[in-house]
Short mmCIF file of C-alpha atoms in Angstrom, two decimals:
data_model
loop_
_atom_site.label_atom_id
_atom_site.label_comp_id
_atom_site.label_asym_id
_atom_site.label_seq_id
_atom_site.Cartn_x
_atom_site.Cartn_y
_atom_site.Cartn_z
CA HIS U 1150 -65.34 32.69 80.52
CA GLY U 1151 -65.88 29.03 79.81
CA CYS U 1152 -63.82 26.18 81.29
CA ALA U 1153 -63.56 22.77 79.68
CA VAL U 1154 -61.98 19.55 80.84
CA GLN U 1155 -59.55 18.13 78.28
CA MET U 1156 -57.61 14.86 78.47
CA ASP U 1157 -53.81 14.88 78.58
CA ALA U 1158 -52.60 12.95 75.51
CA ARG U 1159 -49.75 11.30 77.46
CA THR U 1160 -51.13 10.56 80.91
CA GLY U 1161 -54.85 10.19 80.22
CA ARG U 1162 -55.53 12.52 83.13
CA PRO U 1163 -57.97 15.43 82.81
CA LEU U 1164 -56.47 18.88 82.29
CA LEU U 1165 -58.45 21.89 83.45
CA SER U 1166 -58.02 24.78 81.01
CA CYS U 1167 -59.73 28.14 80.70
CA SER U 1168 -60.35 30.14 77.57
CA PRO U 1169 -60.59 33.82 78.54
CA ASP U 1170 -61.43 36.46 75.96
CA ARG U 1171 -58.27 37.48 74.10
CA GLY U 1172 -57.25 39.97 71.44
CA ASP U 1173 -56.83 38.60 67.94
CA ASP U 1174 -53.05 38.74 68.29
CA GLN U 1175 -53.06 36.23 71.16
CA ASP U 1176 -52.96 32.44 71.07
CA THR U 1177 -56.32 30.74 71.48
CA GLY U 1178 -57.16 27.18 72.43
CA VAL U 1179 -55.49 24.32 70.59
CA THR U 1180 -53.76 24.97 67.27
CA GLU U 1181 -53.28 22.14 64.79
CA LEU U 1182 -49.86 22.08 63.12
CA GLY U 1183 -50.22 19.35 60.53
CA SER U 1184 -50.36 16.21 62.66
CA VAL U 1185 -48.77 18.03 65.60
CA PRO U 1186 -51.27 19.40 68.16
CA VAL U 1187 -49.87 22.56 69.75
CA THR U 1188 -51.61 23.35 73.02
CA ALA U 1189 -51.47 26.99 74.10
CA VAL U 1190 -50.51 27.87 77.66
CA GLN U 1191 -53.70 28.99 79.44
CA MET U 1192 -54.44 30.07 82.99
CA ASP U 1193 -55.22 27.29 85.46
CA ALA U 1194 -58.65 28.00 86.95
CA ARG U 1195 -57.65 26.55 90.34
CA THR U 1196 -54.28 28.20 90.90
CA GLY U 1197 -54.44 31.27 88.66
CA LYS U 1198 -51.04 30.26 87.28
CA ALA U 1199 -50.03 29.36 83.74
CA PRO U 1200 -49.78 25.56 83.56
CA VAL U 1201 -46.97 23.95 81.64
CA THR U 1202 -48.56 22.09 78.73
CA PHE U 1203 -47.05 19.37 76.59
CA SER U 1204 -47.68 18.50 72.94
CA PRO U 1205 -46.52 15.08 71.74
CA VAL U 1206 -44.43 15.20 68.57
CA GLY U 1207 -44.05 12.07 66.50
CA ASP U 1208 -43.68 8.66 68.18
CA ALA U 1209 -44.49 9.10 71.88
CA GLY U 1210 -41.81 7.68 74.15
CA LEU U 1211 -39.04 8.23 71.59
CA SER U 1212 -39.57 11.71 70.20
CA PRO U 1213 -39.36 14.87 72.27
CA LEU U 1214 -42.24 16.92 73.55
CA ILE U 1215 -42.83 20.53 72.64
CA LYS U 1216 -43.41 22.74 75.66
CA ARG U 1217 -44.24 26.44 75.69
CA LEU U 1218 -42.80 28.60 78.46
CA ASP U 1219 -44.23 32.09 78.89
CA GLY U 1220 -42.33 34.69 80.87
CA PRO U 1221 -39.38 34.67 83.28
CA SER U 1222 -40.98 32.51 85.98
CA ALA U 1223 -41.49 29.67 83.49
CA MET U 1224 -38.17 30.02 81.61
CA LEU U 1225 -35.60 30.76 84.32
CA PRO U 1226 -35.75 27.30 85.98
CA PHE U 1227 -34.28 25.96 82.72
CA VAL U 1228 -31.47 28.52 82.43
CA GLN U 1229 -28.65 25.97 82.77
CA SER U 1230 -30.22 23.79 80.08
CA PHE U 1231 -30.30 26.75 77.70
CA VAL U 1232 -26.60 27.36 78.42
CA ASP U 1233 -25.85 23.68 77.76
CA LEU U 1234 -27.68 23.78 74.41
CA SER U 1235 -25.63 26.74 73.19
CA ARG U 1236 -22.25 25.20 74.06
CA GLY U 1237 -20.20 24.29 71.02
CA THR U 1238 -22.41 26.37 68.69
CA GLU U 1239 -21.99 29.85 67.21
CA PHE U 1240 -23.82 31.08 70.31
CA GLY U 1241 -21.43 29.35 72.72
CA MET U 1242 -20.16 32.74 73.93
CA TYR U 1243 -23.45 33.28 75.73
CA LEU U 1244 -23.18 32.03 79.30
CA GLU U 1245 -25.63 32.15 82.19
CA PRO U 1246 -25.68 35.97 82.66
CA GLN U 1247 -26.52 36.54 78.97
CA TRP U 1248 -29.24 33.90 79.01
CA ARG U 1249 -30.66 35.42 82.18
CA LEU U 1250 -30.91 38.75 80.39
CA LEU U 1251 -33.05 37.21 77.64
CA LEU U 1252 -35.13 35.00 79.92
CA ASN U 1253 -35.96 37.93 82.22
CA LEU U 1254 -37.85 39.67 79.40
CA ASP U 1255 -41.63 39.43 79.81
CA GLU U 1256 -41.97 39.71 76.01
CA VAL U 1257 -40.05 36.48 75.36
CA THR U 1258 -41.66 33.07 74.94
CA ALA U 1259 -39.59 29.89 74.75
CA PHE U 1260 -40.63 26.79 72.84
CA VAL U 1261 -38.58 23.86 74.07
CA ALA U 1262 -38.23 20.16 73.35
CA MET U 1263 -37.80 17.71 76.18
CA SER U 1264 -37.44 13.93 76.05
CA GLU U 1265 -40.33 12.19 77.73
CA ASN U 1266 -38.18 9.82 79.78
CA ARG U 1267 -36.45 12.83 81.36
CA ASP U 1268 -39.64 14.69 82.20
CA PRO U 1269 -41.25 13.42 85.42
CA VAL U 1270 -44.85 14.64 85.51
CA SER U 1271 -46.59 15.15 88.82
CA GLY U 1272 -50.31 15.46 89.32
CA ASP U 1273 -49.93 19.27 89.46
CA THR U 1274 -49.03 20.65 86.02
CA SER U 1275 -49.17 24.29 87.11
CA GLU U 1276 -45.43 24.52 87.83
CA PRO U 1277 -42.61 24.08 85.29
CA VAL U 1278 -40.47 20.98 85.67
CA CYS U 1279 -36.75 21.73 85.48
CA GLY U 1280 -34.95 19.23 83.29
CA SER U 1281 -32.59 18.83 80.37
CA LEU U 1282 -33.72 20.26 77.06
CA ASP U 1283 -33.20 18.70 73.64
CA GLY U 1284 -33.94 21.87 71.70
CA CYS U 1285 -35.34 25.38 71.87
CA VAL U 1286 -36.37 28.49 69.98
CA LEU U 1287 -37.07 31.90 71.52
CA LYS U 1288 -39.82 34.18 70.26
CA LEU U 1289 -40.05 37.93 70.89
CA GLN U 1290 -43.02 40.15 70.03
CA LEU U 1291 -41.18 43.14 68.56
CA ALA U 1292 -44.27 45.06 67.46
CA LYS U 1293 -47.98 44.39 67.00
CA ASP U 1294 -47.36 42.86 63.57
CA GLU U 1295 -43.67 41.89 63.88
CA ILE U 1296 -42.15 38.87 65.63
CA GLY U 1297 -38.50 38.01 66.09
CA TYR U 1298 -37.07 34.50 66.56
CA GLY U 1299 -33.67 33.34 67.62
CA PHE U 1300 -31.54 30.75 69.39
CA VAL U 1301 -32.85 27.80 67.39
CA LEU U 1302 -30.73 25.18 69.14
CA VAL U 1303 -30.86 21.38 69.14
CA ARG U 1304 -28.76 19.00 71.19
CA LYS U 1305 -26.13 17.36 68.97
CA SER U 1306 -27.45 13.83 69.60
CA LYS U 1307 -30.94 14.90 68.49
CA ARG U 1308 -30.01 16.63 65.23
CA GLY U 1309 -31.15 15.31 61.87
CA GLN U 1310 -34.58 14.29 63.19
CA GLY U 1311 -36.51 17.37 62.08
CA LEU U 1312 -36.69 18.78 65.60
CA ALA U 1313 -35.49 22.28 64.70
CA ARG U 1314 -38.17 22.54 62.02
CA LYS U 1315 -40.90 21.38 64.42
CA LEU U 1316 -39.78 23.97 66.98
CA MET U 1317 -39.75 26.78 64.41
CA GLU U 1318 -43.11 25.82 62.94
CA THR U 1319 -44.65 25.58 66.39
CA ALA U 1320 -43.35 29.01 67.33
CA MET U 1321 -44.47 30.57 64.03
CA MET U 1322 -47.96 29.05 64.32
CA SER U 1323 -48.44 30.25 67.90
CA SER U 1324 -49.93 33.62 66.89
CA THR U 1325 -53.20 33.98 65.02
CA ARG U 1326 -52.33 37.48 63.75
CA LYS U 1327 -50.65 37.78 60.37
CA CYS U 1328 -47.15 38.98 61.27
CA ARG U 1329 -43.83 39.72 59.68
CA HIS U 1330 -41.31 37.15 60.90
CA LEU U 1331 -37.68 38.10 61.55
CA LEU U 1332 -34.49 36.18 62.26
CA ALA U 1333 -31.98 38.76 63.49
CA VAL U 1334 -28.93 36.46 63.41
CA CYS U 1335 -28.87 33.26 61.35
CA SER U 1336 -26.20 30.68 62.09
CA ALA U 1337 -24.64 28.76 59.21
CA LEU U 1338 -26.19 25.54 60.56
CA GLY U 1339 -29.67 27.01 60.60
CA GLN U 1340 -29.73 28.84 57.27
CA PRO U 1341 -30.81 25.84 55.11
CA LEU U 1342 -33.82 25.30 57.39
CA TYR U 1343 -34.83 28.96 57.32
CA ARG U 1344 -34.74 28.97 53.53
CA LYS U 1345 -37.00 25.89 53.47
CA LEU U 1346 -39.41 27.86 55.67
CA ASP U 1347 -39.31 30.60 52.98
CA TYR U 1348 -37.19 33.13 54.85
CA LYS U 1349 -35.10 35.40 52.63
CA GLU U 1350 -31.79 37.13 53.31
CA ALA U 1351 -32.38 40.76 54.23
CA GLY U 1352 -29.05 42.10 55.38
CA LEU U 1353 -25.93 41.29 57.34
CA VAL U 1354 -25.07 41.48 61.03
CA THR U 1355 -21.44 42.14 61.98
CA TYR U 1356 -19.99 41.29 65.38
CA LEU U 1357 -16.98 43.48 66.24
CA SER U 1358 -14.74 43.68 69.30
CA CYS U 1359 -11.57 45.39 70.48
CA SER U 1360 -9.91 46.05 73.82
CA ILE U 1361 -10.91 49.20 75.69
CA GLY U 1362 -7.22 50.09 75.65
CA ASP U 1363 -7.20 50.05 71.82
CA MET U 1364 -10.36 52.18 71.74
CA LEU U 1365 -8.86 54.73 74.14
CA SER U 1366 -5.67 54.89 72.06
CA PHE U 1367 -7.79 55.67 69.01
CA LEU U 1368 -9.76 58.32 70.90
CA ALA U 1369 -6.47 59.99 71.92
CA SER U 1370 -5.25 60.10 68.30
CA PRO U 1371 -6.10 62.97 65.92
CA PRO U 1372 -8.70 60.91 63.94
CA GLY U 1373 -10.45 59.87 67.17
CA ALA U 1374 -10.18 63.19 68.97
CA ARG U 1375 -12.30 65.00 66.39
CA HIS U 1376 -15.28 62.89 67.46
CA CYS U 1377 -14.87 63.83 71.09
CA MET U 1378 -16.31 67.13 72.18
CA ASP U 1379 -17.00 67.84 75.83
CA GLU U 1380 -20.52 66.83 76.76
CA PRO U 1381 -22.66 68.48 79.44
CA GLN U 1382 -22.42 66.66 82.76
CA ILE U 1383 -25.83 65.29 83.74
CA SER U 1384 -26.78 62.50 86.12
CA GLN U 1385 -27.31 58.93 84.95
CA GLY U 1386 -30.89 59.16 86.22
CA GLU U 1387 -31.59 62.06 83.88
CA VAL U 1388 -29.80 60.31 81.01
CA TRP U 1389 -31.97 57.21 81.47
CA GLU U 1390 -35.13 59.33 81.41
CA ARG U 1391 -34.03 60.98 78.17
CA VAL U 1392 -33.11 57.59 76.70
CA LYS U 1393 -36.61 56.31 77.48
CA GLU U 1394 -38.12 59.28 75.67
CA LYS U 1395 -35.92 58.81 72.61
CA ALA U 1396 -36.45 55.02 72.56
CA ASN U 1397 -40.20 55.32 72.06
CA ASN U 1398 -41.38 52.85 69.37
CA LEU U 1399 -37.81 51.57 68.91
CA ILE U 1400 -37.00 49.72 72.12
CA SER U 1401 -39.70 48.30 74.38
CA THR U 1402 -40.14 49.56 77.94
CA ASP U 1403 -39.68 45.96 79.09
CA ARG U 1404 -36.17 45.72 77.62
CA LEU U 1405 -35.23 49.20 78.87
CA LYS U 1406 -36.43 48.30 82.37
CA VAL U 1407 -34.39 45.07 82.50
CA LEU U 1408 -31.30 46.85 81.16
CA SER U 1409 -31.55 49.92 83.38
CA GLU U 1410 -32.16 47.95 86.58
CA GLY U 1411 -29.58 45.25 85.81
CA LYS U 1412 -31.37 42.80 88.11
CA TYR U 1413 -31.00 39.85 85.74
CA SER U 1414 -27.51 39.24 87.20
CA SER U 1415 -26.25 40.03 90.70
CA ASN U 1416 -23.05 41.57 89.26
CA ALA U 1417 -24.53 43.35 86.23
CA THR U 1418 -23.75 47.05 85.76
CA THR U 1419 -25.26 49.27 83.06
CA SER U 1420 -24.66 52.78 81.74
CA SER U 1421 -26.32 55.03 79.18
CA ALA U 1422 -25.19 58.01 77.13
CA ILE U 1423 -26.68 60.68 74.87
CA HIS U 1424 -25.02 62.63 72.06
CA LEU U 1425 -27.14 65.14 70.14
CA ASP U 1426 -30.16 63.11 68.95
CA SER U 1427 -28.51 59.72 69.49
CA PHE U 1428 -28.28 57.43 72.50
CA ALA U 1429 -26.64 54.18 73.56
CA ILE U 1430 -26.68 51.69 76.43
CA ALA U 1431 -23.76 49.52 77.55
CA ARG U 1432 -23.35 46.90 80.24
CA GLN U 1433 -21.09 44.39 81.95
CA ASP U 1434 -22.90 41.23 82.96
CA CYS U 1435 -20.26 40.37 85.55
CA ALA U 1436 -17.12 41.93 87.03
CA GLY U 1437 -14.29 41.75 84.50
CA GLY U 1438 -16.69 40.67 81.75
CA PRO U 1439 -16.90 42.21 78.27
CA PHE U 1440 -18.24 45.74 77.88
CA ILE U 1441 -21.26 45.14 75.65
CA VAL U 1442 -22.46 48.20 73.71
CA GLY U 1443 -26.07 48.14 72.47
CA PRO U 1444 -28.70 49.06 71.78
CA MET U 1445 -27.46 52.21 70.04
CA VAL U 1446 -29.88 54.39 68.11
CA GLY U 1447 -29.19 57.55 66.14
CA GLU U 1448 -26.69 58.89 63.63
CA GLU U 1449 -23.56 56.99 62.61
CA SER U 1450 -21.54 60.17 63.16
CA SER U 1451 -22.38 59.99 66.89
CA CYS U 1452 -21.13 56.41 67.39
CA ILE U 1453 -17.56 57.16 68.53
CA ALA U 1454 -18.67 60.01 70.81
CA LEU U 1455 -21.23 57.71 72.44
CA ILE U 1456 -18.66 54.93 73.00
CA ARG U 1457 -16.29 57.47 74.58
CA GLN U 1458 -19.02 58.69 76.92
CA LEU U 1459 -20.02 55.16 77.88
CA ILE U 1460 -16.44 54.23 78.81
CA ARG U 1461 -16.00 57.40 80.89
CA ILE U 1462 -19.35 56.98 82.66
CA HIS U 1463 -19.12 53.25 83.25
CA PHE U 1464 -15.59 52.99 84.60
CA ARG U 1465 -15.06 56.47 86.09
CA GLY U 1466 -11.34 55.99 86.75
CA HIS U 1467 -11.74 52.65 88.56
CA THR U 1468 -9.77 50.77 85.91
CA ASN U 1469 -6.04 51.03 85.14
CA ASP U 1470 -4.27 50.59 81.81
CA ASP U 1471 -3.54 46.88 82.39
CA GLU U 1472 -7.22 46.18 83.06
CA TYR U 1473 -8.24 48.18 79.99
CA ALA U 1474 -6.01 45.93 77.90
CA ARG U 1475 -7.87 42.86 79.21
CA LEU U 1476 -11.41 44.25 78.91
CA TYR U 1477 -13.09 44.01 75.53
CA ILE U 1478 -15.83 46.07 73.92
CA GLN U 1479 -18.37 44.03 71.94
CA MET U 1480 -20.73 45.47 69.31
CA MET U 1481 -23.33 43.84 67.04
CA ILE U 1482 -24.22 46.00 64.02
CA PRO U 1483 -27.09 45.31 61.58
CA ASN U 1484 -26.13 46.48 58.07
CA HIS U 1485 -24.66 50.07 58.40
CA PHE U 1486 -21.66 49.00 56.35
CA ASP U 1487 -20.05 52.45 56.39
CA LEU U 1488 -20.08 52.35 60.20
CA VAL U 1489 -18.54 48.85 60.19
CA GLN U 1490 -15.80 50.01 57.82
CA ALA U 1491 -15.08 53.08 59.97
CA LEU U 1492 -14.82 51.00 63.15
CA MET U 1493 -12.59 48.45 61.41
CA GLY U 1494 -10.13 51.32 60.86
CA ILE U 1495 -9.39 51.31 64.61
CA GLU U 1496 -6.18 49.44 65.34
CA GLY U 1497 -6.95 46.22 67.21
CA MET U 1498 -10.61 46.04 66.05
CA ARG U 1499 -11.61 42.49 65.10
CA ASN U 1500 -14.41 41.30 62.85
CA ASN U 1501 -15.38 38.15 64.77
CA TRP U 1502 -18.10 37.05 62.37
CA GLN U 1503 -20.74 38.21 59.95
CA SER U 1504 -24.09 36.50 59.70
CA PRO U 1505 -27.12 37.12 57.49
CA CYS U 1506 -30.39 38.31 58.93
CA MET U 1507 -33.52 36.89 57.28
CA THR U 1508 -37.14 37.97 57.06
CA SER U 1509 -40.36 36.37 55.86
CA ASP U 1510 -40.95 39.14 53.30
CA GLY U 1511 -37.37 39.74 52.20
CA LYS U 1512 -37.49 43.37 53.27
CA PRO U 1513 -34.65 44.78 55.41
CA LEU U 1514 -34.74 43.81 59.05
CA CYS U 1515 -35.07 47.34 60.42
CA VAL U 1516 -37.80 48.76 58.18
CA GLY U 1517 -38.62 52.16 59.63
CA LYS U 1518 -35.81 51.70 62.15
CA GLU U 1519 -32.81 52.64 60.01
CA ARG U 1520 -31.37 54.61 62.95
CA TYR U 1521 -30.96 51.39 64.92
CA LEU U 1522 -27.13 51.20 64.80
CA MET U 1523 -26.38 48.39 67.26
CA TYR U 1524 -28.46 45.57 68.68
CA MET U 1525 -28.92 44.70 72.30
CA HIS U 1526 -26.59 41.74 72.50
CA PRO U 1527 -27.58 38.85 72.65
CA THR U 1528 -30.43 39.77 70.36
CA LEU U 1529 -33.79 38.60 69.08
CA GLY U 1530 -34.21 41.68 66.89
#
């Protein structure tokens, strides 16, 4: 492996970078993005750690810097800044526990923008510097030739300067392999940009919610009761093992591990359920928080039975009727319009919003994954 000394464009100091052999789907060296040099994160030969690298964008001293953060150890120090960026946007419902879920995924890379005058740089660039962010985009390698993007956020005072486009272009150019690019949820503010980048609408994501009390009332009614047959009683450990088998090629082992262990938040609790050839996972990120259902994979006809199982398993009689009335189930459904219509027939069910999903080739988001009924929520695809 060869090592070469390169000069930092801002400080004039030498940067030691290594260029190990990589597969053709990995980032290599320095990528030119028009007039914007995008420096890949490489292993520091001295420390063995991934240094935080900066790429000047536009007029140095006034414009932000693009920084790439790979993995939880690099992203988590900025968790509060991610929360701050999402406030007041369509993603404002995501607080620290939800961001921690995303940032704990090894598969996720964050591209962030940070103003130079708020980024003190020490002599050692091997550790991330925690500061306020002006913008971000998250990238998730969904498959060998499929990449998902999401949470394209820019601080209000920095909008209108082309920062969101620079972030998206940087993220899209960070892989040398020709990939299909996906945007699982596209906010109204971001859609004009995505169209300029040649993304095409490829479906609709619907975000539904209702109280657990309303769901239980439906399950006790004749229309709901027909979905609810007694299921064999098996341990959660066995259920998780069967979920992992069924999730092969649909949900990564990394996401399953983070969800099943629930270590992203000290108060997180997760449950899983199986019905025939279908399965689902649900969680609460904190005590008293919403009951978030997803991912769910399988047949639409199994959806209600899975939700019933998840409620029974997760709460196990520890919640009374008053608490059920205050706790809400949340579900994010890509396409599957018949399922959306059926769920909207439940009294108290609310359609909070619908948002297009977009892809680089215009093909449906879940090509080959039509059984994917509900996303993990928040989602990158």
